[in-house]
XYZ file of N, CA and C in Angstrom:
813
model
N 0.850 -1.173 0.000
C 0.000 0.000 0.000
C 0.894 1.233 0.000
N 0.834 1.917 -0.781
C 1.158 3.745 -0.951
C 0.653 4.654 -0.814
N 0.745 5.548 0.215
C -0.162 6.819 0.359
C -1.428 6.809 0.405
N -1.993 5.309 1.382
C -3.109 5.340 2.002
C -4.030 4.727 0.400
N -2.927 4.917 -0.517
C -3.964 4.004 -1.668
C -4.495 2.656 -1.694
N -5.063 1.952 -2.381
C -5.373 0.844 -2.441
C -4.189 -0.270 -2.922
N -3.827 -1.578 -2.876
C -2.868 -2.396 -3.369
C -2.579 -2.133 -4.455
N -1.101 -1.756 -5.215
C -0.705 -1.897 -6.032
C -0.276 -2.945 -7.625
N -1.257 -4.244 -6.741
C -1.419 -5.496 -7.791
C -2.901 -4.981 -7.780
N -3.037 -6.536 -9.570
C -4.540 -5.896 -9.833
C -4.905 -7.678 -9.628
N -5.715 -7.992 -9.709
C -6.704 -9.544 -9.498
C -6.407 -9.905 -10.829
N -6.064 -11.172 -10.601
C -5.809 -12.408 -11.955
C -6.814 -12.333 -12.871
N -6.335 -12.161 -14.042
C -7.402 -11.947 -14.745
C -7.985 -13.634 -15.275
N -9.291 -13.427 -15.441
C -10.483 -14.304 -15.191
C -9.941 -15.444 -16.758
N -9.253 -16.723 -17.000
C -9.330 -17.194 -18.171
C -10.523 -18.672 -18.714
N -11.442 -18.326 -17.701
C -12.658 -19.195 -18.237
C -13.450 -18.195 -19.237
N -14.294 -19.043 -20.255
C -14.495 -20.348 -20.313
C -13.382 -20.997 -21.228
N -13.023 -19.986 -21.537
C -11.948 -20.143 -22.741
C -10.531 -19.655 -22.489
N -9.451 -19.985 -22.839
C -8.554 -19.420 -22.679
C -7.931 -18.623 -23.921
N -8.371 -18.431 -24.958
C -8.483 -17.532 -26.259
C -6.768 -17.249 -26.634
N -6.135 -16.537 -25.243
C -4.691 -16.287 -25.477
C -4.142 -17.132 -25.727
N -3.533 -17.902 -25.018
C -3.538 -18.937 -24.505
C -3.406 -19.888 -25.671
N -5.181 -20.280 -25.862
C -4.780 -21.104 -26.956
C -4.332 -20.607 -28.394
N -4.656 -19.291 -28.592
C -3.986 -18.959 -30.116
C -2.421 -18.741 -29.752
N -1.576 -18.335 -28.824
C -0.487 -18.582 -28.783
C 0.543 -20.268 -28.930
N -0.357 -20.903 -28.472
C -0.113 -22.430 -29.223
C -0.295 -22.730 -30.281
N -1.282 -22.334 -30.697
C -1.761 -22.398 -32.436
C -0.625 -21.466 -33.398
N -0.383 -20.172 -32.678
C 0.568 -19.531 -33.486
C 1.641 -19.897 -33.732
N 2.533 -20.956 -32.694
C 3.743 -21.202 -32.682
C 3.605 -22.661 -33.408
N 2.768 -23.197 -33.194
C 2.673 -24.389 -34.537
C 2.477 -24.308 -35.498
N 1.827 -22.770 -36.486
C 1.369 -22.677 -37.329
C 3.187 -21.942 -38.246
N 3.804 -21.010 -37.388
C 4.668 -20.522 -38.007
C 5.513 -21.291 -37.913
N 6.194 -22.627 -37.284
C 7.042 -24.196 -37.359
C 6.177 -24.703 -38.724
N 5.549 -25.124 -39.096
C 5.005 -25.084 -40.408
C 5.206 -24.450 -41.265
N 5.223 -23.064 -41.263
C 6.022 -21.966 -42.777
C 7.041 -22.065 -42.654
N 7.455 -22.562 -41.591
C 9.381 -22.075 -41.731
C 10.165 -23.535 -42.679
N 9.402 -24.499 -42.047
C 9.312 -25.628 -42.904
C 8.695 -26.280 -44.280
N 7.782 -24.831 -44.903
C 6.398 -24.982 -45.766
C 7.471 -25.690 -46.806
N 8.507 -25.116 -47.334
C 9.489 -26.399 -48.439
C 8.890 -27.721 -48.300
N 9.439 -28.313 -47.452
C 9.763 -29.756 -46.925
C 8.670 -30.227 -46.929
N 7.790 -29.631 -45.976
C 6.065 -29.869 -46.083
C 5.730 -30.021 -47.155
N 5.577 -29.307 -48.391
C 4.882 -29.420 -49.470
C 5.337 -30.187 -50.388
N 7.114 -29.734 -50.281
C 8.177 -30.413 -51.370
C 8.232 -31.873 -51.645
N 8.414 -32.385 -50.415
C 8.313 -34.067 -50.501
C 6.595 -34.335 -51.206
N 5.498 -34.149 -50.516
C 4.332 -34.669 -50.980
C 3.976 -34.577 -52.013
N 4.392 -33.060 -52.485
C 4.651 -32.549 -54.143
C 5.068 -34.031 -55.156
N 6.047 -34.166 -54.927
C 7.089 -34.816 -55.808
C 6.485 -36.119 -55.866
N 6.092 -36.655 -54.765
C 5.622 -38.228 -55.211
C 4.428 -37.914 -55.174
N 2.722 -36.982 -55.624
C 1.781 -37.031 -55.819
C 2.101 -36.673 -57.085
N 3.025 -36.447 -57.844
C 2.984 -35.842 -59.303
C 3.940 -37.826 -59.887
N 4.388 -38.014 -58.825
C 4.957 -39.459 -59.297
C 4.133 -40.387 -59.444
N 3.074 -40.418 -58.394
C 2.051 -41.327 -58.708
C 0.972 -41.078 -59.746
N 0.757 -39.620 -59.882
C -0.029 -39.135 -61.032
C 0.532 -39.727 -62.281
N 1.862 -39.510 -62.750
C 2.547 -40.058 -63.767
C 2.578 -41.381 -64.197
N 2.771 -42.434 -62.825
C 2.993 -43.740 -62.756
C 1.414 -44.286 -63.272
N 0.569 -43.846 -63.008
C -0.957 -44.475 -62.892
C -1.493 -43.832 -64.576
N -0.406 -42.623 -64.668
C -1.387 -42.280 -65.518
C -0.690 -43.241 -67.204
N 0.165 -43.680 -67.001
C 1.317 -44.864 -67.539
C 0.397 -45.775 -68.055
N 0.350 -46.174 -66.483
C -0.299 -48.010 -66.442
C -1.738 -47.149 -66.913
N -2.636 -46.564 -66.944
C -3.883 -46.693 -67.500
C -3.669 -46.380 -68.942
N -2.753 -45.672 -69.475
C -2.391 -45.235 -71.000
C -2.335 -46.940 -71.563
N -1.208 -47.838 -71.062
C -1.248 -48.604 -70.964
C -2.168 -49.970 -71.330
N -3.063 -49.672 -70.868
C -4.367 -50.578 -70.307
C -5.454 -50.026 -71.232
N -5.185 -49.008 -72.226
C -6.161 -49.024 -73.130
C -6.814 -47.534 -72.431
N -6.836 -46.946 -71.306
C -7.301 -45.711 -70.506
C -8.851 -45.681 -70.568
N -9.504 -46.594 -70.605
C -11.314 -46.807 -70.435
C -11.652 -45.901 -69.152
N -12.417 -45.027 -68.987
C -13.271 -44.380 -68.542
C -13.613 -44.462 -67.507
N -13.513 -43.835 -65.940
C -13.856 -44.276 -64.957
C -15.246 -43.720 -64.462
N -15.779 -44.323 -64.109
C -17.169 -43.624 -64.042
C -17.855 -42.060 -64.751
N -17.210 -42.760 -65.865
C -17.397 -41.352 -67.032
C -16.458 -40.490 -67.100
N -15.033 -40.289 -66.659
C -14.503 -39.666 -66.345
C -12.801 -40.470 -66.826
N -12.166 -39.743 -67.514
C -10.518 -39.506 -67.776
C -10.144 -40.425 -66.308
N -9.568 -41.871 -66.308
C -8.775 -42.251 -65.485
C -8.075 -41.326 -64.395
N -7.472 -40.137 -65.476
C -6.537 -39.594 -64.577
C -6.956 -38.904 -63.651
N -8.355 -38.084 -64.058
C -8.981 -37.193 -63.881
C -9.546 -37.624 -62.321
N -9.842 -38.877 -62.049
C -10.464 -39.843 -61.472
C -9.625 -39.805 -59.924
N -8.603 -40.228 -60.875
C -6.930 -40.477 -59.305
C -6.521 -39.176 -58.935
N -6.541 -38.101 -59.657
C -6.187 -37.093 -59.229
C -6.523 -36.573 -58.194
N -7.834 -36.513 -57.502
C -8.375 -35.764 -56.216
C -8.302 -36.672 -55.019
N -8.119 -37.934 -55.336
C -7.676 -38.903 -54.153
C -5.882 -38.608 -54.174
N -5.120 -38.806 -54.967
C -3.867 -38.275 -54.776
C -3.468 -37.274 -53.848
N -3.875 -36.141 -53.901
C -4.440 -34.801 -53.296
C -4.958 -35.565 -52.248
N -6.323 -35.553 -52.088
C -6.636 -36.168 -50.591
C -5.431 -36.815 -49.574
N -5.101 -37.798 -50.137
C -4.086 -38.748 -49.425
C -2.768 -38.176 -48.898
N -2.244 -37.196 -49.789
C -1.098 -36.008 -49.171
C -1.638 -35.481 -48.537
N -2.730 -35.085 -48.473
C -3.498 -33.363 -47.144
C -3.635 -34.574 -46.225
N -4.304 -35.231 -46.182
C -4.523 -36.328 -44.632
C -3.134 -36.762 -44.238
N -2.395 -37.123 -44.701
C -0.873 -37.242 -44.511
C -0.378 -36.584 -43.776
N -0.405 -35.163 -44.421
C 0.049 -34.220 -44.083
C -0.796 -33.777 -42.748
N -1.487 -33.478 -42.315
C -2.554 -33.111 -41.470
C -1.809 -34.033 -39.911
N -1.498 -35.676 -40.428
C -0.970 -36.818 -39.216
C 0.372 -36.147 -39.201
N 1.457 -35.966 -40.067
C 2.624 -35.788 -39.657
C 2.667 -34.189 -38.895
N 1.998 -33.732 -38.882
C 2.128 -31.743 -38.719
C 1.298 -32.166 -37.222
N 0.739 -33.326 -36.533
C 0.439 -33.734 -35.515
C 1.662 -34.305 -34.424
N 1.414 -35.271 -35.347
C 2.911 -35.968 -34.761
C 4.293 -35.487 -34.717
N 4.893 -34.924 -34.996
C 6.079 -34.456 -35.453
C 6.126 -33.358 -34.165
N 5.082 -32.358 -33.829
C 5.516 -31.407 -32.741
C 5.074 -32.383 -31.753
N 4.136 -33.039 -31.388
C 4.476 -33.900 -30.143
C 5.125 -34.836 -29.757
N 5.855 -35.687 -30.481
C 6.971 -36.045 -30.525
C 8.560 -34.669 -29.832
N 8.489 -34.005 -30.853
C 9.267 -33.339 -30.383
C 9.198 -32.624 -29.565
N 8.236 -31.756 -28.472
C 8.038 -31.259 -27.410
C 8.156 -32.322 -26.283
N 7.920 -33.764 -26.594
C 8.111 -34.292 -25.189
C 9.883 -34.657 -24.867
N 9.843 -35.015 -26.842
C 11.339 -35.667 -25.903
C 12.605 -34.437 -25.595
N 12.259 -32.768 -26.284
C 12.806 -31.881 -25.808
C 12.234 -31.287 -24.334
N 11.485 -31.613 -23.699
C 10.925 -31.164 -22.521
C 9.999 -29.919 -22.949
N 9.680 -29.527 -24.056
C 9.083 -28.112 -24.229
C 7.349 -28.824 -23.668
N 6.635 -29.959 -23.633
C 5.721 -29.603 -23.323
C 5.171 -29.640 -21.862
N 6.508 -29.571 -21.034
C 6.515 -28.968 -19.707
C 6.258 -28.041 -19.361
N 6.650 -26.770 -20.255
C 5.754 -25.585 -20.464
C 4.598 -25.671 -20.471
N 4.501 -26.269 -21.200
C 3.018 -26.308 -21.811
C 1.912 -26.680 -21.033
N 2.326 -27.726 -20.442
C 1.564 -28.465 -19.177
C 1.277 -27.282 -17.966
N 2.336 -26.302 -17.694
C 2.495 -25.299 -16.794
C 1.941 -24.295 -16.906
N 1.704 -23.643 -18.798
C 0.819 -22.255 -18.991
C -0.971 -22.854 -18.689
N -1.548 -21.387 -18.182
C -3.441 -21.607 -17.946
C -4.208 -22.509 -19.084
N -3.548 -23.644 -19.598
C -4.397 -24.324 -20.234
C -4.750 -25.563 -20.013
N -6.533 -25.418 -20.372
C -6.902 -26.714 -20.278
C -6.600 -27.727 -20.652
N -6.753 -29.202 -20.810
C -6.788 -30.263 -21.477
C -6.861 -30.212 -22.874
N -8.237 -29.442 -22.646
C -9.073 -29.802 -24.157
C -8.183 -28.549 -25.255
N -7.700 -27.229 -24.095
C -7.394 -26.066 -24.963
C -5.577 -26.886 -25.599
N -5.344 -27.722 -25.130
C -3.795 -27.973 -25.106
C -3.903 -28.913 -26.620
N -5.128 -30.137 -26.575
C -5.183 -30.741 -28.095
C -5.556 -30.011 -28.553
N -6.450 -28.923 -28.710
C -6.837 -28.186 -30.039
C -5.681 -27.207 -30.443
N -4.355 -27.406 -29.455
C -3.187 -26.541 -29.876
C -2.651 -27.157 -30.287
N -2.364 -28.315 -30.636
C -1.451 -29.264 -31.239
C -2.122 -29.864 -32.498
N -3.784 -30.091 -32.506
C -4.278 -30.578 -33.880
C -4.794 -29.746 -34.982
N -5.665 -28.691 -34.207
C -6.134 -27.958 -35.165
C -4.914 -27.352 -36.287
N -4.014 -26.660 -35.796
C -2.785 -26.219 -36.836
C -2.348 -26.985 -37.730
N -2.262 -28.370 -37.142
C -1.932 -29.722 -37.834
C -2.884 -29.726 -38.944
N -4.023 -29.909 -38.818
C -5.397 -29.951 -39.584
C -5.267 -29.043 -40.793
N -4.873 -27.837 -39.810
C -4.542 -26.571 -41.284
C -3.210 -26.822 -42.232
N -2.373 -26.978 -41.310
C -1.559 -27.147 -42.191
C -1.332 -28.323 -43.301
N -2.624 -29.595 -42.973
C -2.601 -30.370 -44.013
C -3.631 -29.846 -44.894
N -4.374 -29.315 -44.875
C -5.451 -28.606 -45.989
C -4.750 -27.458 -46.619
N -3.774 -27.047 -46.523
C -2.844 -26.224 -46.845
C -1.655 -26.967 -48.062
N -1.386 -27.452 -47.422
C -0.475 -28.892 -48.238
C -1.384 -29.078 -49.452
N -2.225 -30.095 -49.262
C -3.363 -30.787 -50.138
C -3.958 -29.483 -51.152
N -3.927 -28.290 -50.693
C -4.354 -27.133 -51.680
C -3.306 -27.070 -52.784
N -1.993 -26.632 -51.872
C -0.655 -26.510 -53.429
C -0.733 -27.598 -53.969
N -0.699 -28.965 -53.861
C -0.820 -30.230 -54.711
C -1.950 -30.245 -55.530
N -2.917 -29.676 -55.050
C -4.514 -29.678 -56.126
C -4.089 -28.632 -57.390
N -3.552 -27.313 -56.545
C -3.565 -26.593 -57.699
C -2.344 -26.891 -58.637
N -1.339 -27.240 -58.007
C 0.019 -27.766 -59.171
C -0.426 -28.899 -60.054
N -1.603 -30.002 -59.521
C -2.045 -30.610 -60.455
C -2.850 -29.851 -61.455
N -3.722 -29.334 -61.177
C -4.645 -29.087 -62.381
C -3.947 -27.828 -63.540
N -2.605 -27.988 -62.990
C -1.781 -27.145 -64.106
C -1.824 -28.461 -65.195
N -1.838 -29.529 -64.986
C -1.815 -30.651 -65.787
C -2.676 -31.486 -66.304
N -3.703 -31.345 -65.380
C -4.764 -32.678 -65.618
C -6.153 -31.918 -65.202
N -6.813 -32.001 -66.077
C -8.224 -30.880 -66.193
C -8.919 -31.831 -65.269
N -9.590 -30.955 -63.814
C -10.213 -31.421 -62.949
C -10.943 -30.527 -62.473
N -12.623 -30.830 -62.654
C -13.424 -30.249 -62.992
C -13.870 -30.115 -61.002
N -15.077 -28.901 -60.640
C -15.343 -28.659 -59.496
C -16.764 -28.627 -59.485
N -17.048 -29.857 -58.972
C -18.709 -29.545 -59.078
C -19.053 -29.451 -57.875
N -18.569 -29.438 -56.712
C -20.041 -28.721 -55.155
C -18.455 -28.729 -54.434
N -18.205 -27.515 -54.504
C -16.838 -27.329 -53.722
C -17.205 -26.643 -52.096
N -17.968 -27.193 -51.573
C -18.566 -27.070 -50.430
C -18.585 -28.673 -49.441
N -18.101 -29.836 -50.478
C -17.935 -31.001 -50.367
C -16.593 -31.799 -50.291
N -15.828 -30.709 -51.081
C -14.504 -30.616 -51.110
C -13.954 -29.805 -49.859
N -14.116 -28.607 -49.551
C -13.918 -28.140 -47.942
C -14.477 -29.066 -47.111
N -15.696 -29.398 -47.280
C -16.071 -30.686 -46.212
C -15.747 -31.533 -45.374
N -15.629 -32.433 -46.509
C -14.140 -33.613 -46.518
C -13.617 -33.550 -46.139
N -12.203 -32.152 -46.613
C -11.358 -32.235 -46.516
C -10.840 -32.043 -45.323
N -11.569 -30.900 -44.625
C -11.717 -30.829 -43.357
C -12.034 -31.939 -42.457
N -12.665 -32.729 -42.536
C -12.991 -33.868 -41.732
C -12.022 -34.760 -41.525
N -11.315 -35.313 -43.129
C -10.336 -36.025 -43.004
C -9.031 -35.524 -42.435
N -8.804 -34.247 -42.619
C -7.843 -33.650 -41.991
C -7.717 -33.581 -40.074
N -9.076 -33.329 -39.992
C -9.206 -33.739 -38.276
C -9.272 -35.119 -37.749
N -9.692 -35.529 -38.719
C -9.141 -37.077 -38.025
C -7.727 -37.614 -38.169
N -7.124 -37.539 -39.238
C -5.486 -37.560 -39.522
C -4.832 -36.714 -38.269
N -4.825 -35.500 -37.908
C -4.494 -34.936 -37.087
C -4.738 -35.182 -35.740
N -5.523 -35.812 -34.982
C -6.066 -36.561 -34.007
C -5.039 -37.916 -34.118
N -4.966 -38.795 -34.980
C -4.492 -39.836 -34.813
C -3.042 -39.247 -35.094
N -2.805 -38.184 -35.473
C -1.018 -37.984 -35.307
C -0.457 -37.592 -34.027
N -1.480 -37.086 -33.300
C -1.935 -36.512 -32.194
C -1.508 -37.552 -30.815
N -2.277 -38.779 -31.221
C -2.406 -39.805 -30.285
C -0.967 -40.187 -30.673
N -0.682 -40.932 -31.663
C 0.264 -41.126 -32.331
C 1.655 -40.770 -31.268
N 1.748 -39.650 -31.341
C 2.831 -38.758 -30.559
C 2.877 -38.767 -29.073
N 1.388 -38.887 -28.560
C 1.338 -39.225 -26.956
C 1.991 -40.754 -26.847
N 1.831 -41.338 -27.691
C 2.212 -43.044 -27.864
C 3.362 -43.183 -27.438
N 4.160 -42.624 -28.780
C 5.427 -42.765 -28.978
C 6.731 -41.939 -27.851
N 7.747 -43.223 -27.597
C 8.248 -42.545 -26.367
C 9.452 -41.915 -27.705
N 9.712 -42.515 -28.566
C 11.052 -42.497 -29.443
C 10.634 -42.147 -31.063
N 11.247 -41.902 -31.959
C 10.719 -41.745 -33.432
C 10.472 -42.761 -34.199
N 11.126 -44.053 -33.747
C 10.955 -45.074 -34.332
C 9.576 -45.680 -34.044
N 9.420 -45.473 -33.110
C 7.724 -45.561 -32.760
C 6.757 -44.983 -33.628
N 7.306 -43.611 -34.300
C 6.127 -42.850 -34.646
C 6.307 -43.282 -36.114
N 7.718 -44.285 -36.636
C 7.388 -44.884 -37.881
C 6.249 -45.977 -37.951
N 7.057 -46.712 -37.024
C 5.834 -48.264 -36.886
C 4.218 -47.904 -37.012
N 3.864 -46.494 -36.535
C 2.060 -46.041 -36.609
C 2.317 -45.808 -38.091
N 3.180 -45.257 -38.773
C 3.155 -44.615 -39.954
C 3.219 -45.760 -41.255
N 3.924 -46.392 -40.902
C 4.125 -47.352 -41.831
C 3.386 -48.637 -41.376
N 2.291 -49.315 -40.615
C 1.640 -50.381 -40.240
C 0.270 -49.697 -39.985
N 0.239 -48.500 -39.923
C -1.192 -48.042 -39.749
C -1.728 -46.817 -40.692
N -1.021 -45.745 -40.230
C -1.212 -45.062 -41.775
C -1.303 -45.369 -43.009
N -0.476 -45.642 -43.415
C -0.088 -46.057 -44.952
C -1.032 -46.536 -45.404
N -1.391 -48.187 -44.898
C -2.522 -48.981 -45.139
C -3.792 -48.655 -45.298
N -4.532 -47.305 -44.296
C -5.691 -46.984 -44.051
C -5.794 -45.999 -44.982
N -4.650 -45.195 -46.015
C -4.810 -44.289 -46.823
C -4.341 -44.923 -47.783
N -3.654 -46.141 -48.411
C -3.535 -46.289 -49.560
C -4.213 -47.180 -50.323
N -5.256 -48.259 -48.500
C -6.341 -49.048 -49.275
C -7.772 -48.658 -49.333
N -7.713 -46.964 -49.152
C -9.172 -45.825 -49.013
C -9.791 -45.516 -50.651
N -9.268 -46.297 -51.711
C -9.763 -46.139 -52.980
C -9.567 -44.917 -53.711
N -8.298 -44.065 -52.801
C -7.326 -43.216 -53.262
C -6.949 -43.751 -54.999
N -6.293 -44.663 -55.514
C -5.911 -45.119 -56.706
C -6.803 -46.008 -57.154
N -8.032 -45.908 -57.274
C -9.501 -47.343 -57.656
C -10.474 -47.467 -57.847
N -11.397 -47.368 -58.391
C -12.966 -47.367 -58.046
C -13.111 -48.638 -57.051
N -14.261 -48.255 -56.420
C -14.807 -49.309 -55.447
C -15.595 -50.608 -56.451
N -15.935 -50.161 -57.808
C -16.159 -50.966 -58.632
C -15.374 -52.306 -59.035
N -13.979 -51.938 -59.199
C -13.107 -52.524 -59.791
C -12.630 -53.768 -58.407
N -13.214 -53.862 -57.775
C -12.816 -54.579 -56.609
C -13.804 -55.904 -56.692
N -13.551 -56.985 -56.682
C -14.411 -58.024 -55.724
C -15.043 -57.823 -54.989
N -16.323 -58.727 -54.590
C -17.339 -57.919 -52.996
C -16.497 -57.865 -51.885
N -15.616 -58.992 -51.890
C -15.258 -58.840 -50.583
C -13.972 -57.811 -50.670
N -13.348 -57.583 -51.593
C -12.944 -56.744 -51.366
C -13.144 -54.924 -51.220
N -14.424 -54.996 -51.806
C -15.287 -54.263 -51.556
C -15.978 -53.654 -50.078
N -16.525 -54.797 -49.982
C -16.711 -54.931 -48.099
C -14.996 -54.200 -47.195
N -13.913 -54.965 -47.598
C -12.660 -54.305 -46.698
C -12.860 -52.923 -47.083
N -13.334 -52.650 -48.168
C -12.399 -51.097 -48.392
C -13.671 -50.126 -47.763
N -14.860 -50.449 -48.196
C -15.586 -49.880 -46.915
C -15.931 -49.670 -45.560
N -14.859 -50.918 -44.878
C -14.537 -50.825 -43.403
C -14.038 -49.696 -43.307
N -13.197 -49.167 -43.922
C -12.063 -48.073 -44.062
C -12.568 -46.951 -43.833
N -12.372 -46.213 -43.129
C -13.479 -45.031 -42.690
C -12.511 -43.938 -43.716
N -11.393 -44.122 -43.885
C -10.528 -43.521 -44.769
C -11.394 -43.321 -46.216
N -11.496 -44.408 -46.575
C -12.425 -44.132 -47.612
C -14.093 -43.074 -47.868
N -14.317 -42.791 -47.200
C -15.526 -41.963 -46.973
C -14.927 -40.422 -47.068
N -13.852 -40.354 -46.448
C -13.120 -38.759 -46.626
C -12.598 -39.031 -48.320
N -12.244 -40.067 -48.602
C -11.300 -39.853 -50.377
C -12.529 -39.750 -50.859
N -13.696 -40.294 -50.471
C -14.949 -40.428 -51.953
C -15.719 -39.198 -51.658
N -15.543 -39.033 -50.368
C -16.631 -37.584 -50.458
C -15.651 -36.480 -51.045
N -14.390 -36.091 -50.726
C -13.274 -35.314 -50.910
C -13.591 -35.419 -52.904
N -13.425 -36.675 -53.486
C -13.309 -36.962 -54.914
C -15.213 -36.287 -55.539
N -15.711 -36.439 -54.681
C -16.970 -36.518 -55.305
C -17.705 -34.876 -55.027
N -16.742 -33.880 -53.918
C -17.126 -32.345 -54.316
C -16.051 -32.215 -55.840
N -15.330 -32.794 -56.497
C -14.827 -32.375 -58.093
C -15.761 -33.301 -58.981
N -15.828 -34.551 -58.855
C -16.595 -35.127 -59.795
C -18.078 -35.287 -59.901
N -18.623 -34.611 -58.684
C -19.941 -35.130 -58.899
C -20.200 -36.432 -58.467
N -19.468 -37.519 -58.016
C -20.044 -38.658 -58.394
C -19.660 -39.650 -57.020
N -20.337 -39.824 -56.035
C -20.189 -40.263 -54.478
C -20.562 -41.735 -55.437
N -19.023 -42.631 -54.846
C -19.394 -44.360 -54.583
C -20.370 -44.613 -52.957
N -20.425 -43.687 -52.653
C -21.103 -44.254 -51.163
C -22.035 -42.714 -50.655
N -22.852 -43.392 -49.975
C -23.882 -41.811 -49.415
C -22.944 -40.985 -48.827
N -23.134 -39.983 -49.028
C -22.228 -38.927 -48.269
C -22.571 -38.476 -47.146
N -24.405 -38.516 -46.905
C -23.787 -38.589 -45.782
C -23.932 -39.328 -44.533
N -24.120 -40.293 -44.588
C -23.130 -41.819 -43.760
C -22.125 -41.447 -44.167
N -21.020 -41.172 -45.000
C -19.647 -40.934 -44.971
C -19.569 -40.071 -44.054
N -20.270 -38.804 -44.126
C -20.062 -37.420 -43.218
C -19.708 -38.130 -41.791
N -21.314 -38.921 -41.405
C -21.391 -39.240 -40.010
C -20.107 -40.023 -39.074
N -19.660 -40.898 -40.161
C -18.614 -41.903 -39.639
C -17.386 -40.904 -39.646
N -16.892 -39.826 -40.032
C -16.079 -39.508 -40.095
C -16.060 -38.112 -38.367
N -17.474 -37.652 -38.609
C -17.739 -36.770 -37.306
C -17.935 -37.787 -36.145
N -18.415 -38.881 -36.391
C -18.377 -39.655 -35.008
C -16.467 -39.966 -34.472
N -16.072 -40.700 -35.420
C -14.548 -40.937 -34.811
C -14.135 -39.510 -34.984
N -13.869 -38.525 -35.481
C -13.212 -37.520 -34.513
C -13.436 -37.138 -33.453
N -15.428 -37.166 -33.000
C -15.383 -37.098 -31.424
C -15.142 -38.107 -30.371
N -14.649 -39.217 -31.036
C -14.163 -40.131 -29.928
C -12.561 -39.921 -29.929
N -12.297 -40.084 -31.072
C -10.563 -39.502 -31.122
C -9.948 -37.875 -30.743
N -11.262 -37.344 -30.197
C -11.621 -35.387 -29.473
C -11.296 -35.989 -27.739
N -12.258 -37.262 -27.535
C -12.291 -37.311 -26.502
C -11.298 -37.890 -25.787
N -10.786 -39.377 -26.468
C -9.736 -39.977 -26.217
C -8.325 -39.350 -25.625
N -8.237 -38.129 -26.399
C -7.465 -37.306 -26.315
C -7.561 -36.346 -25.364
N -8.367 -36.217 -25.077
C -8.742 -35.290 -23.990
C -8.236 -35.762 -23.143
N -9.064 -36.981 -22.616
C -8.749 -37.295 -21.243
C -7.090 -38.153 -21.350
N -6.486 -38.516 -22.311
C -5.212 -38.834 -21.948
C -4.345 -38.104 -21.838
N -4.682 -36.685 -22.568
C -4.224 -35.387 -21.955
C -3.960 -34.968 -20.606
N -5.575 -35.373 -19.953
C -5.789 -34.890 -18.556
C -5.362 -35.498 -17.615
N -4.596 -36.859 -18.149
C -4.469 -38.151 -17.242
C -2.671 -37.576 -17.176
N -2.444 -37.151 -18.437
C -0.736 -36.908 -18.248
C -0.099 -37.744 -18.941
N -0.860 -38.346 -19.712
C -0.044 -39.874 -20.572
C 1.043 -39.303 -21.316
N 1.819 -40.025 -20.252
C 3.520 -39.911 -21.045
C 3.898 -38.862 -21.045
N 3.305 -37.911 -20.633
C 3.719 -36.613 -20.655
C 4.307 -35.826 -19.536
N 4.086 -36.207 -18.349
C 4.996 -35.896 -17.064
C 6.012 -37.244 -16.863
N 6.899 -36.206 -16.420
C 8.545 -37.596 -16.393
C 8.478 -38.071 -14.975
């Protein structure tokens, strides 16, 4: 007290319900680790979505190039190509900072600034999320410098893409709470990723399959983000969209919640 004034501190300021600072200062510092890296990010996915474009577009030249549901083969693979890098991208821009904040100690901080549980994953996925719909954009548009790909309900295409991107980001998410080491965060990548995005009918019609193989590829919840994602350019959903929608908003709120509370529990995250 000074000169009979009142205390010279002021009262903590109030950070319910939200912590707004807080969490956009997490979001900011993941989002600009992403531009500083935007090369690498884009560069690698770049190079082999224009390789597989090439390779497929080979073997269908190849094969006589018959028509995929009315539509240019290439024309066909192209927006699953795209898809499959942005969801990619979306898991690694997850994984990659939580991985590296635990085994550098930075998310000791983190654990320590006014944030919640829930405000701490939406600082680590949502950016992730963006920065794979970000990715998956330069690959769409560097393709259609090449391969005419038409936009019919591009409200289906944000959709999607968004969806699949929050679920990729969630499981890069978990992914990273998992993993004590990097070699860990290959084994999810290469035994679980890979598989769930490269047997999602990314490179296929669901036609061209056997029933039963048919039946697997619709287990694939992966697949519902490539066909709805393919079907705001073509017009043309192999499956209802929206039962695709639903299955894709249900597991992100279990993979919202999962996360939450292993957040709140501390998994792996206090030493």
């Amino acid at each position: 007290m000074t000169g009979g004034q009142g205390p010279s501190w002021s009262a903590p300021r109030d950070l319910r319900p939200v912590n707004w600072r807080g969490f956009w200062t997490l979001y900011r510092r993941a989002a600009l680790r992403y531009l500083r890296s935007l090369p690498e990010d884009v560069g690698g996915p770049l190079v082999s979505s224009m390789l597989f474009l090439i390779v497929f577009s080979m073997a269908w030249g190849a094969a006589g190039g018959e028509p995929i549901r009315g539509v240019d083969p290439v024309t066909f693979i192209a927006p699953g190509i795209a898809a499959y890098a942005l969801f990619h991208g979306a898991f690694e821009n997850s994984a990659f900072p939580t991985i590296h904040d635990k085994l550098e100690g930075i998310v000791q901080d983190v654990l320590g600034a006014p944030l919640t549980p829930l405000e701490m994953v939406a600082g680590y996925v949502l950016p992730a999320a963006t920065g794979g719909l970000v990715t998956g954009a330069i690959i769409l548009g560097v393709m259609r410098i090449f391969v005419e790909i038409p936009l019919a309900a591009p409200l289906y295409v944000l959709g999607f893409g968004v969806l699949g991107a929050m679920l990729f980001a969630f499981l890069g998410f978990l992914a990273g709470l998992w993993a004590r080491k990097w070699d860990r965060y290959s084994v999810v990548d290469t035994f679980l990723i890979l598989p769930l995005g490269l047997l999602s009918g990314t490179f296929f019609p669901l036609a061209a399959l056997p029933e039963m193989g048919q039946s697997l590829i619709l287990a694939n919840p992966v697949f519902y983000a490539v066909d709805g994602f393919r079907a705001g350019f073509l017009g043309q959903p192999q499956a209802p969209l929206l039962a695709g929608a639903a299955v894709l908003l249900g597991l992100c709120a279990l993979l919202a919640m999962t996360s939450w509370i292993l957040v709140a529990r501390g998994y792996r995250l206090k030493p």
